[in-house]
Amino acid sequence: MQRTLSLIGLLVIGILLLFNPDTGLVTAVASDVAVARPVTAEAPTTTGEPPPPEVPTAGSPPTTTPPTTLGTYSVLGESFPSEFGLFQVEIVIESGEMVDVITVSEPTDRKSKRINQAAIPVYEEAAISTQSAEFDAVSGATVTWGAYTASLQSALDEAGL
Amino acid sequence: MIGIMPLTHVEQVMGTAVLFDIRGGQFPQDALDEAVALLHWVDATFSVHRHDSEISQISRGELVVADADPRVWEVLAACEALQRGTNGAFDHRPNGDLDPSGYVKGWAIGVAAGVLTGHGIASFLISAGGDIVARGAPEEADRWRVGIQDPGKPGSTVGTVELRENAIATSGQYQRGPHIWGVTGEDQELASVSIVGPDLGIADALATAVFASGLRDAGWLADFPDYAFIAVTSDRRILRSPDAPFVGTEA
């Protein structure tokens, strides 16, 4: 519980830092980014599992949520297997740049949960950092980094970035 | 163009996800296929979890090393040398059974890197669960920049290591769990140990050994002059060798 709380705390700090004009990657676009998540939530794309057979309606849901807020949209990556389960990420794009990575599917068995609590925020930070050319990789980032980056890459490919 | 992973491949092998990040030019499918096949061969030959692996057969006394693949001999010789060189802190017979996996994974990644290099690929990075071999450099840079995860602070790194033609391995309780959680003693309090040096197998074995023994009892590290360490204590102090190519992050 304490771990969860501290994790939430760190995420909050991370978001604050992200949006801080001095430290953050996101400055003026903050309000647009904030809109991106509700948009995604309203128009969910696929989740970790292969999509269930669709009743044919107006076509299957697009992988890419159409841009709604002047260039702010999200793209879901493919899911990739790790030794503990599936990994899938969603990226948020603002003005042609990735501004956030959200892990939408992650292994949930007890062992990987323990690993992931520490690892996923690191991945997400590393992914955005890599875009800003801070890191090419992270050492000690645990075993599922590969599945994470593969999903991330597929999202970036889909977004044409 | 974000270029986060221009040419990448992820292979599930050796109990981990191995990421190939290849820069600069055409995707070398035949080279990659050969490197991946090598990793699967290593898995089949050295895994202690496979009943029919040569290591398991040797462990059961059904195969003598002289009759095994020459690379099995090579690996076991390296493990023996590392065990001596670390005063036993690196142990490839932890419970009496042969288990060279603390060296094999890094060694295999190094051999796979040699396969890519042999195909003329100059700039790439291979990461096996955060243990990384780097060759050349990414575009528009002269070094690969690798963050070292902050073991006590999710979402952070303690700093950056610059790599070129070398490797980094990191061991820590947060990562391996009970595997190397035999560490006790007031003077320890190491949360993670990273080793930077030319060979990933040796770096991985040394990182495990330093983490297990503690820095105070790792005087033997001086016998590995090509290997630098970056240790993170549980209170986030950084202890490192003067030659470690490390730039810290502000806490």
mmCIF file of C-alpha atoms in Angstrom:
data_model
loop_
_atom_site.group_PDB
_atom_site.id
_atom_site.type_symbol
_atom_site.label_atom_id
_atom_site.label_comp_id
_atom_site.label_asym_id
_atom_site.label_seq_id
_atom_site.Cartn_x
_atom_site.Cartn_y
_atom_site.Cartn_z
ATOM 1 C CA MET A 1 0.000 0.000 0.000
ATOM 2 C CA GLN A 2 2.741 2.343 0.997
ATOM 3 C CA ARG A 3 4.515 1.435 -2.201
ATOM 4 C CA THR A 4 1.430 2.236 -4.239
ATOM 5 C CA LEU A 5 1.058 5.557 -2.491
ATOM 6 C CA SER A 6 4.648 6.490 -3.037
ATOM 7 C CA LEU A 7 4.343 5.440 -6.647
ATOM 8 C CA ILE A 8 1.335 7.678 -7.078
ATOM 9 C CA GLY A 9 3.241 10.429 -5.340
ATOM 10 C CA LEU A 10 6.145 10.019 -7.698
ATOM 11 C CA LEU A 11 3.866 10.038 -10.680
ATOM 12 C CA VAL A 12 2.308 13.244 -9.445
ATOM 13 C CA ILE A 13 5.735 14.741 -8.944
ATOM 14 C CA GLY A 14 6.718 13.516 -12.378
ATOM 15 C CA ILE A 15 3.663 15.104 -13.943
ATOM 16 C CA LEU A 16 4.323 18.324 -12.069
ATOM 17 C CA LEU A 17 7.908 18.296 -13.280
ATOM 18 C CA LEU A 18 6.743 17.514 -16.754
ATOM 19 C CA PHE A 19 4.491 20.491 -16.780
ATOM 20 C CA ASN A 20 6.873 22.810 -15.027
ATOM 21 C CA PRO A 21 8.128 25.356 -17.565
ATOM 22 C CA ASP A 22 11.644 25.050 -16.144
ATOM 23 C CA THR A 23 11.992 21.286 -16.023
ATOM 24 C CA GLY A 24 9.224 19.874 -18.113
ATOM 25 C CA LEU A 25 9.050 18.600 -21.619
ATOM 26 C CA VAL A 26 5.528 19.870 -21.794
ATOM 27 C CA THR A 27 5.034 23.567 -21.325
ATOM 28 C CA ALA A 28 2.562 25.555 -23.301
ATOM 29 C CA VAL A 29 0.771 22.470 -24.532
ATOM 30 C CA ALA A 30 -0.171 21.283 -21.083
ATOM 31 C CA SER A 31 -3.862 21.959 -21.410
ATOM 32 C CA ASP A 32 -4.035 20.158 -24.741
ATOM 33 C CA VAL A 33 -2.333 17.123 -23.328
ATOM 34 C CA ALA A 34 -4.758 17.039 -20.465
ATOM 35 C CA VAL A 35 -7.553 16.683 -22.994
ATOM 36 C CA ALA A 36 -5.903 13.794 -24.718
ATOM 37 C CA ARG A 37 -6.690 11.216 -22.064
ATOM 38 C CA PRO A 38 -10.441 11.759 -21.852
ATOM 39 C CA VAL A 39 -10.553 11.596 -25.627
ATOM 40 C CA THR A 40 -8.789 8.280 -25.499
ATOM 41 C CA ALA A 41 -11.045 6.994 -22.772
ATOM 42 C CA GLU A 42 -14.177 7.827 -24.714
ATOM 43 C CA ALA A 43 -12.977 6.151 -27.861
ATOM 44 C CA PRO A 44 -11.114 3.138 -26.573
ATOM 45 C CA THR A 45 -9.050 1.311 -29.094
ATOM 46 C CA THR A 46 -7.938 -2.249 -28.649
ATOM 47 C CA THR A 47 -6.606 -3.501 -25.360
ATOM 48 C CA GLY A 48 -3.928 -6.047 -24.637
ATOM 49 C CA GLU A 49 -5.710 -9.033 -26.098
ATOM 50 C CA PRO A 50 -6.499 -9.520 -29.747
ATOM 51 C CA PRO A 51 -9.706 -7.637 -30.471
ATOM 52 C CA PRO A 52 -12.883 -9.705 -30.183
ATOM 53 C CA PRO A 53 -14.787 -10.330 -33.387
ATOM 54 C CA GLU A 54 -16.597 -7.141 -34.192
ATOM 55 C CA VAL A 55 -20.197 -6.912 -35.213
ATOM 56 C CA PRO A 56 -19.788 -5.177 -38.553
ATOM 57 C CA THR A 57 -20.874 -1.617 -38.101
ATOM 58 C CA ALA A 58 -19.142 1.335 -39.587
ATOM 59 C CA GLY A 59 -15.839 -0.524 -39.768
ATOM 60 C CA SER A 60 -13.491 -1.543 -36.996
ATOM 61 C CA PRO A 61 -12.267 1.165 -34.650
ATOM 62 C CA PRO A 62 -9.154 2.887 -35.908
ATOM 63 C CA THR A 63 -5.927 2.247 -34.082
ATOM 64 C CA THR A 64 -5.204 5.940 -34.216
ATOM 65 C CA THR A 65 -7.617 8.188 -32.421
ATOM 66 C CA PRO A 66 -8.243 11.023 -34.857
ATOM 67 C CA PRO A 67 -6.705 14.331 -33.893
ATOM 68 C CA THR A 68 -9.261 16.268 -31.939
ATOM 69 C CA THR A 69 -7.457 19.032 -30.161
ATOM 70 C CA LEU A 70 -5.240 20.674 -32.680
ATOM 71 C CA GLY A 71 -2.732 17.914 -33.130
ATOM 72 C CA THR A 72 -3.208 16.154 -29.825
ATOM 73 C CA TYR A 73 -4.033 12.496 -30.147
ATOM 74 C CA SER A 74 -3.052 9.091 -28.908
ATOM 75 C CA VAL A 75 -1.853 5.966 -30.657
ATOM 76 C CA LEU A 76 -2.022 2.458 -29.272
ATOM 77 C CA GLY A 77 0.964 0.218 -29.802
ATOM 78 C CA GLU A 78 0.730 -3.475 -30.514
ATOM 79 C CA SER A 79 0.991 -5.789 -27.548
ATOM 80 C CA PHE A 80 4.149 -7.844 -27.199
ATOM 81 C CA PRO A 81 4.809 -10.842 -25.006
ATOM 82 C CA SER A 82 7.360 -10.703 -22.242
ATOM 83 C CA GLU A 83 8.272 -13.685 -20.110
ATOM 84 C CA PHE A 84 5.606 -12.571 -17.648
ATOM 85 C CA GLY A 85 2.811 -11.569 -19.978
ATOM 86 C CA LEU A 86 1.730 -9.001 -22.510
ATOM 87 C CA PHE A 87 2.987 -5.466 -22.676
ATOM 88 C CA GLN A 88 1.212 -2.691 -24.534
ATOM 89 C CA VAL A 89 1.653 1.035 -24.472
ATOM 90 C CA GLU A 90 -0.241 4.024 -25.738
ATOM 91 C CA ILE A 91 1.503 7.223 -26.709
ATOM 92 C CA VAL A 92 0.158 10.747 -26.635
ATOM 93 C CA ILE A 93 1.264 13.003 -29.439
ATOM 94 C CA GLU A 94 1.135 16.758 -29.330
ATOM 95 C CA SER A 95 2.197 18.824 -32.313
ATOM 96 C CA GLY A 96 4.032 15.903 -33.839
ATOM 97 C CA GLU A 97 5.953 15.028 -30.679
ATOM 98 C CA MET A 98 5.418 12.216 -28.220
ATOM 99 C CA VAL A 99 4.627 13.832 -24.893
ATOM 100 C CA ASP A 100 3.462 10.868 -22.846
ATOM 101 C CA VAL A 101 3.597 7.103 -22.743
ATOM 102 C CA ILE A 102 0.892 5.182 -20.937
ATOM 103 C CA THR A 103 1.259 1.510 -20.179
ATOM 104 C CA VAL A 104 -2.176 0.093 -20.898
ATOM 105 C CA SER A 105 -1.377 -3.567 -20.482
ATOM 106 C CA GLU A 106 1.174 -5.090 -18.227
ATOM 107 C CA PRO A 107 1.892 -8.414 -16.649
ATOM 108 C CA THR A 108 0.001 -8.827 -13.427
ATOM 109 C CA ASP A 109 1.403 -11.900 -11.743
ATOM 110 C CA ARG A 110 2.892 -11.206 -8.362
ATOM 111 C CA LYS A 111 6.528 -11.363 -9.352
ATOM 112 C CA SER A 112 6.289 -9.078 -12.326
ATOM 113 C CA LYS A 113 4.064 -6.710 -10.409
ATOM 114 C CA ARG A 114 6.881 -6.192 -7.978
ATOM 115 C CA ILE A 115 9.281 -5.556 -10.827
ATOM 116 C CA ASN A 116 6.879 -3.371 -12.719
ATOM 117 C CA GLN A 117 6.097 -0.997 -9.913
ATOM 118 C CA ALA A 118 9.601 0.267 -10.240
ATOM 119 C CA ALA A 119 10.118 -0.413 -13.884
ATOM 120 C CA ILE A 120 7.201 1.084 -15.750
ATOM 121 C CA PRO A 121 7.677 4.665 -14.627
ATOM 122 C CA VAL A 122 11.326 4.261 -15.564
ATOM 123 C CA TYR A 123 10.353 3.007 -18.988
ATOM 124 C CA GLU A 124 7.910 5.799 -19.535
ATOM 125 C CA GLU A 125 10.425 8.372 -18.481
ATOM 126 C CA ALA A 126 13.138 6.749 -20.529
ATOM 127 C CA ALA A 127 10.945 6.677 -23.611
ATOM 128 C CA ILE A 128 10.220 10.369 -23.438
ATOM 129 C CA SER A 129 13.809 11.048 -22.486
ATOM 130 C CA THR A 130 15.034 9.107 -25.474
ATOM 131 C CA GLN A 131 12.941 11.317 -27.680
ATOM 132 C CA SER A 132 14.744 14.238 -26.150
ATOM 133 C CA ALA A 133 17.953 12.300 -26.801
ATOM 134 C CA GLU A 134 18.832 11.866 -23.169
ATOM 135 C CA PHE A 135 19.185 8.093 -23.179
ATOM 136 C CA ASP A 136 19.558 5.395 -25.769
ATOM 137 C CA ALA A 137 18.800 2.705 -23.217
ATOM 138 C CA VAL A 138 18.543 2.111 -19.478
ATOM 139 C CA SER A 139 20.706 -0.351 -17.561
ATOM 140 C CA GLY A 140 19.056 -2.242 -14.762
ATOM 141 C CA ALA A 141 15.661 -1.577 -16.261
ATOM 142 C CA THR A 142 14.684 -5.225 -15.858
ATOM 143 C CA VAL A 143 13.698 -7.927 -18.199
ATOM 144 C CA THR A 144 10.585 -6.597 -19.852
ATOM 145 C CA TRP A 145 12.167 -3.528 -21.392
ATOM 146 C CA GLY A 146 12.269 -5.283 -24.743
ATOM 147 C CA ALA A 147 8.534 -5.913 -24.899
ATOM 148 C CA TYR A 148 7.921 -2.388 -23.741
ATOM 149 C CA THR A 149 10.096 -0.821 -26.404
ATOM 150 C CA ALA A 150 8.661 -3.081 -29.096
ATOM 151 C CA SER A 151 5.142 -1.920 -28.289
ATOM 152 C CA LEU A 152 6.355 1.639 -28.131
ATOM 153 C CA GLN A 153 8.045 1.317 -31.502
ATOM 154 C CA SER A 154 4.890 -0.041 -33.098
ATOM 155 C CA ALA A 155 2.976 2.948 -31.740
ATOM 156 C CA LEU A 156 5.588 5.311 -33.094
ATOM 157 C CA ASP A 157 5.462 3.575 -36.471
ATOM 158 C CA GLU A 158 1.688 3.817 -36.495
ATOM 159 C CA ALA A 159 1.928 7.503 -35.678
ATOM 160 C CA GLY A 160 4.479 8.005 -38.424
ATOM 161 C CA LEU A 161 6.994 9.511 -36.049
ATOM 162 C CA MET B 1 11.429 11.692 -36.852
ATOM 163 C CA ILE B 2 11.751 10.477 -33.329
ATOM 164 C CA GLY B 3 14.228 7.782 -34.113
ATOM 165 C CA ILE B 4 13.835 6.111 -30.764
ATOM 166 C CA MET B 5 14.533 2.688 -32.214
ATOM 167 C CA PRO B 6 15.080 3.013 -35.937
ATOM 168 C CA LEU B 7 15.830 -0.658 -36.575
ATOM 169 C CA THR B 8 14.891 -2.871 -33.743
ATOM 170 C CA HIS B 9 14.200 -6.459 -33.029
ATOM 171 C CA VAL B 10 13.126 -8.053 -29.771
ATOM 172 C CA GLU B 11 13.804 -11.729 -29.236
ATOM 173 C CA GLN B 12 12.464 -13.715 -26.307
ATOM 174 C CA VAL B 13 15.348 -15.981 -25.407
ATOM 175 C CA MET B 14 17.465 -17.048 -22.427
ATOM 176 C CA GLY B 15 14.630 -16.198 -20.074
ATOM 177 C CA THR B 16 14.633 -12.563 -21.031
ATOM 178 C CA ALA B 17 13.795 -10.136 -23.805
ATOM 179 C CA VAL B 18 16.819 -9.304 -25.915
ATOM 180 C CA LEU B 19 16.566 -6.010 -27.746
ATOM 181 C CA PHE B 20 18.626 -5.277 -30.847
ATOM 182 C CA ASP B 21 18.853 -1.582 -31.704
ATOM 183 C CA ILE B 22 20.736 -1.224 -34.964
ATOM 184 C CA ARG B 23 21.570 2.167 -36.389
ATOM 185 C CA GLY B 24 22.688 3.508 -39.681
ATOM 186 C CA GLY B 25 21.677 1.762 -42.867
ATOM 187 C CA GLN B 26 19.789 -1.218 -44.166
ATOM 188 C CA PHE B 27 18.308 -3.711 -41.794
ATOM 189 C CA PRO B 28 20.699 -6.657 -41.936
ATOM 190 C CA GLN B 29 18.267 -9.518 -41.786
ATOM 191 C CA ASP B 30 20.779 -12.318 -42.351
ATOM 192 C CA ALA B 31 23.091 -10.940 -39.680
ATOM 193 C CA LEU B 32 20.232 -10.609 -37.257
ATOM 194 C CA ASP B 33 18.999 -14.120 -38.023
ATOM 195 C CA GLU B 34 22.448 -15.506 -37.320
ATOM 196 C CA ALA B 35 22.771 -13.592 -34.049
ATOM 197 C CA VAL B 36 19.313 -14.686 -32.907
ATOM 198 C CA ALA B 37 19.997 -18.310 -33.832
ATOM 199 C CA LEU B 38 23.168 -18.140 -31.787
ATOM 200 C CA LEU B 39 21.248 -16.940 -28.721
ATOM 201 C CA HIS B 40 18.791 -19.820 -29.060
ATOM 202 C CA TRP B 41 21.686 -22.231 -29.378
ATOM 203 C CA VAL B 42 23.162 -20.796 -26.175
ATOM 204 C CA ASP B 43 19.805 -21.230 -24.469
ATOM 205 C CA ALA B 44 19.506 -24.858 -25.580
ATOM 206 C CA THR B 45 23.103 -25.651 -24.626
ATOM 207 C CA PHE B 46 23.560 -23.808 -21.336
ATOM 208 C CA SER B 47 20.136 -23.641 -19.731
ATOM 209 C CA VAL B 48 19.956 -25.274 -16.315
ATOM 210 C CA HIS B 49 16.208 -25.465 -16.763
ATOM 211 C CA ARG B 50 16.439 -27.790 -19.750
ATOM 212 C CA HIS B 51 16.946 -31.419 -18.962
ATOM 213 C CA ASP B 52 18.717 -32.088 -22.270
ATOM 214 C CA SER B 53 21.087 -29.097 -22.257
ATOM 215 C CA GLU B 54 24.772 -29.943 -22.254
ATOM 216 C CA ILE B 55 25.137 -28.106 -18.946
ATOM 217 C CA SER B 56 22.429 -30.285 -17.374
ATOM 218 C CA GLN B 57 24.060 -33.399 -18.805
ATOM 219 C CA ILE B 58 27.441 -32.369 -17.436
ATOM 220 C CA SER B 59 25.849 -31.589 -14.085
ATOM 221 C CA ARG B 60 24.378 -35.090 -13.939
ATOM 222 C CA GLY B 61 27.692 -36.637 -14.929
ATOM 223 C CA GLU B 62 26.327 -37.904 -18.231
ATOM 224 C CA LEU B 63 28.652 -35.793 -20.341
ATOM 225 C CA VAL B 64 32.267 -34.854 -19.792
ATOM 226 C CA VAL B 65 33.346 -31.353 -20.659
ATOM 227 C CA ALA B 66 35.906 -32.658 -23.130
ATOM 228 C CA ASP B 67 33.087 -34.181 -25.192
ATOM 229 C CA ALA B 68 30.884 -31.110 -25.007
ATOM 230 C CA ASP B 69 30.826 -28.221 -27.462
ATOM 231 C CA PRO B 70 34.131 -26.290 -27.296
ATOM 232 C CA ARG B 71 32.213 -23.189 -26.290
ATOM 233 C CA VAL B 72 30.954 -25.013 -23.204
ATOM 234 C CA TRP B 73 34.547 -25.528 -22.203
ATOM 235 C CA GLU B 74 35.269 -21.873 -22.974
ATOM 236 C CA VAL B 75 32.406 -20.701 -20.757
ATOM 237 C CA LEU B 76 33.240 -23.023 -17.866
ATOM 238 C CA ALA B 77 36.893 -21.975 -18.003
ATOM 239 C CA ALA B 78 35.838 -18.331 -17.845
ATOM 240 C CA CYS B 79 33.550 -19.106 -14.883
ATOM 241 C CA GLU B 80 36.368 -20.889 -13.042
ATOM 242 C CA ALA B 81 38.635 -17.896 -13.629
ATOM 243 C CA LEU B 82 35.972 -15.491 -12.412
ATOM 244 C CA GLN B 83 35.297 -17.570 -9.336
ATOM 245 C CA ARG B 84 39.005 -17.491 -8.458
ATOM 246 C CA GLY B 85 39.329 -13.829 -9.449
ATOM 247 C CA THR B 86 36.499 -12.774 -7.161
ATOM 248 C CA ASN B 87 37.510 -14.911 -4.186
ATOM 249 C CA GLY B 88 34.390 -16.968 -4.741
ATOM 250 C CA ALA B 89 31.963 -14.046 -4.752
ATOM 251 C CA PHE B 90 31.010 -15.137 -8.238
ATOM 252 C CA ASP B 91 29.921 -18.738 -7.879
ATOM 253 C CA HIS B 92 28.901 -20.897 -10.809
ATOM 254 C CA ARG B 93 28.258 -23.899 -8.567
ATOM 255 C CA PRO B 94 26.011 -22.201 -6.002
ATOM 256 C CA ASN B 95 24.418 -25.387 -4.670
ATOM 257 C CA GLY B 96 26.983 -27.794 -5.951
ATOM 258 C CA ASP B 97 25.206 -27.944 -9.293
ATOM 259 C CA LEU B 98 26.710 -26.340 -12.332
ATOM 260 C CA ASP B 99 25.013 -23.001 -13.060
ATOM 261 C CA PRO B 100 27.023 -20.662 -15.273
ATOM 262 C CA SER B 101 24.011 -18.483 -16.091
ATOM 263 C CA GLY B 102 25.479 -15.490 -14.219
ATOM 264 C CA TYR B 103 28.094 -15.316 -16.935
ATOM 265 C CA VAL B 104 26.474 -16.996 -19.919
ATOM 266 C CA LYS B 105 23.841 -14.403 -20.761
ATOM 267 C CA GLY B 106 26.312 -11.539 -20.988
ATOM 268 C CA TRP B 107 28.842 -13.706 -22.780
ATOM 269 C CA ALA B 108 26.232 -14.716 -25.344
ATOM 270 C CA ILE B 109 25.240 -11.114 -25.994
ATOM 271 C CA GLY B 110 28.904 -10.337 -26.575
ATOM 272 C CA VAL B 111 29.201 -13.198 -29.063
ATOM 273 C CA ALA B 112 26.005 -12.049 -30.793
ATOM 274 C CA ALA B 113 27.544 -8.577 -31.041
ATOM 275 C CA GLY B 114 30.538 -10.196 -32.727
ATOM 276 C CA VAL B 115 28.196 -11.765 -35.281
ATOM 277 C CA LEU B 116 26.756 -8.368 -36.193
ATOM 278 C CA THR B 117 30.202 -6.805 -36.326
ATOM 279 C CA GLY B 118 31.333 -9.650 -38.582
ATOM 280 C CA HIS B 119 28.585 -8.668 -40.996
ATOM 281 C CA GLY B 120 29.942 -5.152 -41.155
ATOM 282 C CA ILE B 121 27.389 -3.559 -38.852
ATOM 283 C CA ALA B 122 29.185 -0.789 -37.009
ATOM 284 C CA SER B 123 26.602 0.913 -34.790
ATOM 285 C CA PHE B 124 24.280 -1.058 -32.603
ATOM 286 C CA LEU B 125 23.239 -1.784 -29.076
ATOM 287 C CA ILE B 126 22.025 -5.089 -27.698
ATOM 288 C CA SER B 127 20.245 -5.090 -24.362
ATOM 289 C CA ALA B 128 19.369 -8.249 -22.481
ATOM 290 C CA GLY B 129 17.110 -7.067 -19.691
ATOM 291 C CA GLY B 130 19.178 -3.961 -19.098
ATOM 292 C CA ASP B 131 22.575 -5.590 -19.535
ATOM 293 C CA ILE B 132 23.931 -3.888 -22.609
ATOM 294 C CA VAL B 133 26.628 -4.245 -25.245
ATOM 295 C CA ALA B 134 27.296 -1.133 -27.337
ATOM 296 C CA ARG B 135 29.210 -0.871 -30.588
ATOM 297 C CA GLY B 136 29.921 2.283 -32.538
ATOM 298 C CA ALA B 137 27.581 5.140 -31.748
ATOM 299 C CA PRO B 138 24.090 6.298 -32.674
ATOM 300 C CA GLU B 139 23.525 8.889 -35.349
ATOM 301 C CA GLU B 140 24.749 12.381 -34.567
ATOM 302 C CA ALA B 141 26.601 11.267 -31.460
ATOM 303 C CA ASP B 142 29.937 9.754 -30.631
ATOM 304 C CA ARG B 143 28.724 7.696 -27.684
ATOM 305 C CA TRP B 144 25.701 5.705 -26.645
ATOM 306 C CA ARG B 145 24.085 7.196 -23.591
ATOM 307 C CA VAL B 146 22.703 4.692 -21.144
ATOM 308 C CA GLY B 147 20.806 5.725 -18.045
ATOM 309 C CA ILE B 148 21.358 3.795 -14.838
ATOM 310 C CA GLN B 149 18.111 3.068 -13.107
ATOM 311 C CA ASP B 150 17.750 4.535 -9.633
ATOM 312 C CA PRO B 151 17.116 1.380 -7.604
ATOM 313 C CA GLY B 152 15.329 3.228 -4.820
ATOM 314 C CA LYS B 153 13.299 5.734 -6.744
ATOM 315 C CA PRO B 154 10.894 4.567 -9.404
ATOM 316 C CA GLY B 155 10.847 6.784 -12.423
ATOM 317 C CA SER B 156 14.366 8.066 -11.970
ATOM 318 C CA THR B 157 17.866 7.369 -13.039
ATOM 319 C CA VAL B 158 20.947 8.088 -10.973
ATOM 320 C CA GLY B 159 22.953 9.173 -13.967
ATOM 321 C CA THR B 160 24.217 8.389 -17.398
ATOM 322 C CA VAL B 161 27.017 6.204 -18.655
ATOM 323 C CA GLU B 162 28.535 6.824 -22.046
ATOM 324 C CA LEU B 163 29.359 3.689 -23.957
ATOM 325 C CA ARG B 164 31.320 2.991 -27.096
ATOM 326 C CA GLU B 165 32.776 -0.406 -27.865
ATOM 327 C CA ASN B 166 32.029 -1.637 -24.362
ATOM 328 C CA ALA B 167 29.294 -2.950 -22.139
ATOM 329 C CA ILE B 168 27.394 -2.360 -18.919
ATOM 330 C CA ALA B 169 25.755 -4.805 -16.544
ATOM 331 C CA THR B 170 23.698 -3.874 -13.490
ATOM 332 C CA SER B 171 22.848 -6.078 -10.543
ATOM 333 C CA GLY B 172 20.575 -5.151 -7.723
ATOM 334 C CA GLN B 173 18.040 -6.536 -5.336
ATOM 335 C CA TYR B 174 15.210 -4.631 -6.979
ATOM 336 C CA GLN B 175 15.952 -6.374 -10.217
ATOM 337 C CA ARG B 176 16.812 -9.920 -9.366
ATOM 338 C CA GLY B 177 14.787 -10.420 -6.244
ATOM 339 C CA PRO B 178 15.770 -13.254 -3.991
ATOM 340 C CA HIS B 179 18.337 -14.572 -6.465
ATOM 341 C CA ILE B 180 21.146 -12.559 -4.965
ATOM 342 C CA TRP B 181 19.428 -11.311 -1.878
ATOM 343 C CA GLY B 182 21.921 -12.972 0.410
ATOM 344 C CA VAL B 183 23.447 -9.642 1.269
ATOM 345 C CA THR B 184 23.716 -8.737 4.915
ATOM 346 C CA GLY B 185 25.763 -6.444 7.096
ATOM 347 C CA GLU B 186 25.722 -2.829 8.083
ATOM 348 C CA ASP B 187 28.446 -1.780 5.718
ATOM 349 C CA GLN B 188 26.611 -3.124 2.677
ATOM 350 C CA GLU B 189 23.517 -1.200 1.866
ATOM 351 C CA LEU B 190 24.256 -1.449 -1.806
ATOM 352 C CA ALA B 191 21.089 -1.096 -3.802
ATOM 353 C CA SER B 192 22.678 -1.744 -7.158
ATOM 354 C CA VAL B 193 26.059 -2.246 -8.758
ATOM 355 C CA SER B 194 26.833 -1.461 -12.375
ATOM 356 C CA ILE B 195 30.028 -2.571 -14.063
ATOM 357 C CA VAL B 196 31.287 -0.986 -17.294
ATOM 358 C CA GLY B 197 33.911 -2.778 -19.328
ATOM 359 C CA PRO B 198 34.826 -4.498 -22.559
ATOM 360 C CA ASP B 199 33.106 -7.873 -22.027
ATOM 361 C CA LEU B 200 29.487 -8.128 -20.913
ATOM 362 C CA GLY B 201 29.856 -11.648 -19.489
ATOM 363 C CA ILE B 202 32.660 -10.525 -17.191
ATOM 364 C CA ALA B 203 30.858 -7.264 -16.382
ATOM 365 C CA ASP B 204 27.726 -9.198 -15.429
ATOM 366 C CA ALA B 205 29.647 -11.657 -13.266
ATOM 367 C CA LEU B 206 31.553 -8.838 -11.551
ATOM 368 C CA ALA B 207 28.372 -6.833 -10.917
ATOM 369 C CA THR B 208 26.775 -9.874 -9.311
ATOM 370 C CA ALA B 209 29.905 -10.574 -7.296
ATOM 371 C CA VAL B 210 30.375 -7.005 -6.040
ATOM 372 C CA PHE B 211 26.720 -6.814 -5.097
ATOM 373 C CA ALA B 212 26.966 -10.092 -3.239
ATOM 374 C CA SER B 213 30.186 -9.327 -1.380
ATOM 375 C CA GLY B 214 29.902 -5.574 -0.859
ATOM 376 C CA LEU B 215 32.449 -3.033 -1.984
ATOM 377 C CA ARG B 216 34.534 -3.367 1.151
ATOM 378 C CA ASP B 217 35.247 -6.999 0.377
ATOM 379 C CA ALA B 218 35.658 -6.485 -3.340
ATOM 380 C CA GLY B 219 39.325 -5.541 -3.327
ATOM 381 C CA TRP B 220 39.806 -8.124 -6.053
ATOM 382 C CA LEU B 221 38.107 -5.659 -8.385
ATOM 383 C CA ALA B 222 41.517 -4.015 -8.743
ATOM 384 C CA ASP B 223 42.579 -7.127 -10.649
ATOM 385 C CA PHE B 224 40.109 -6.168 -13.383
ATOM 386 C CA PRO B 225 41.590 -2.827 -14.460
ATOM 387 C CA ASP B 226 39.436 -2.578 -17.582
ATOM 388 C CA TYR B 227 36.243 -2.694 -15.537
ATOM 389 C CA ALA B 228 34.818 0.350 -13.746
ATOM 390 C CA PHE B 229 32.043 0.266 -11.183
ATOM 391 C CA ILE B 230 29.163 2.537 -10.276
ATOM 392 C CA ALA B 231 27.477 1.489 -7.039
ATOM 393 C CA VAL B 232 24.301 3.030 -5.654
ATOM 394 C CA THR B 233 23.742 2.770 -1.918
ATOM 395 C CA SER B 234 20.344 2.400 -0.351
ATOM 396 C CA ASP B 235 20.506 6.075 0.653
ATOM 397 C CA ARG B 236 21.301 6.992 -2.961
ATOM 398 C CA ARG B 237 24.936 7.805 -2.567
ATOM 399 C CA ILE B 238 26.963 7.022 -5.657
ATOM 400 C CA LEU B 239 30.253 5.235 -5.188
ATOM 401 C CA ARG B 240 32.260 4.773 -8.337
ATOM 402 C CA SER B 241 35.686 4.164 -9.684
ATOM 403 C CA PRO B 242 37.438 7.315 -10.896
ATOM 404 C CA ASP B 243 37.526 6.042 -14.462
ATOM 405 C CA ALA B 244 33.820 5.201 -14.681
ATOM 406 C CA PRO B 245 32.351 7.060 -17.690
ATOM 407 C CA PHE B 246 29.547 8.339 -15.534
ATOM 408 C CA VAL B 247 27.652 11.606 -15.266
ATOM 409 C CA GLY B 248 25.333 11.818 -12.284
ATOM 410 C CA THR B 249 21.805 13.138 -12.201
ATOM 411 C CA GLU B 250 20.864 15.661 -9.551
ATOM 412 C CA ALA B 251 18.835 13.957 -6.845
#
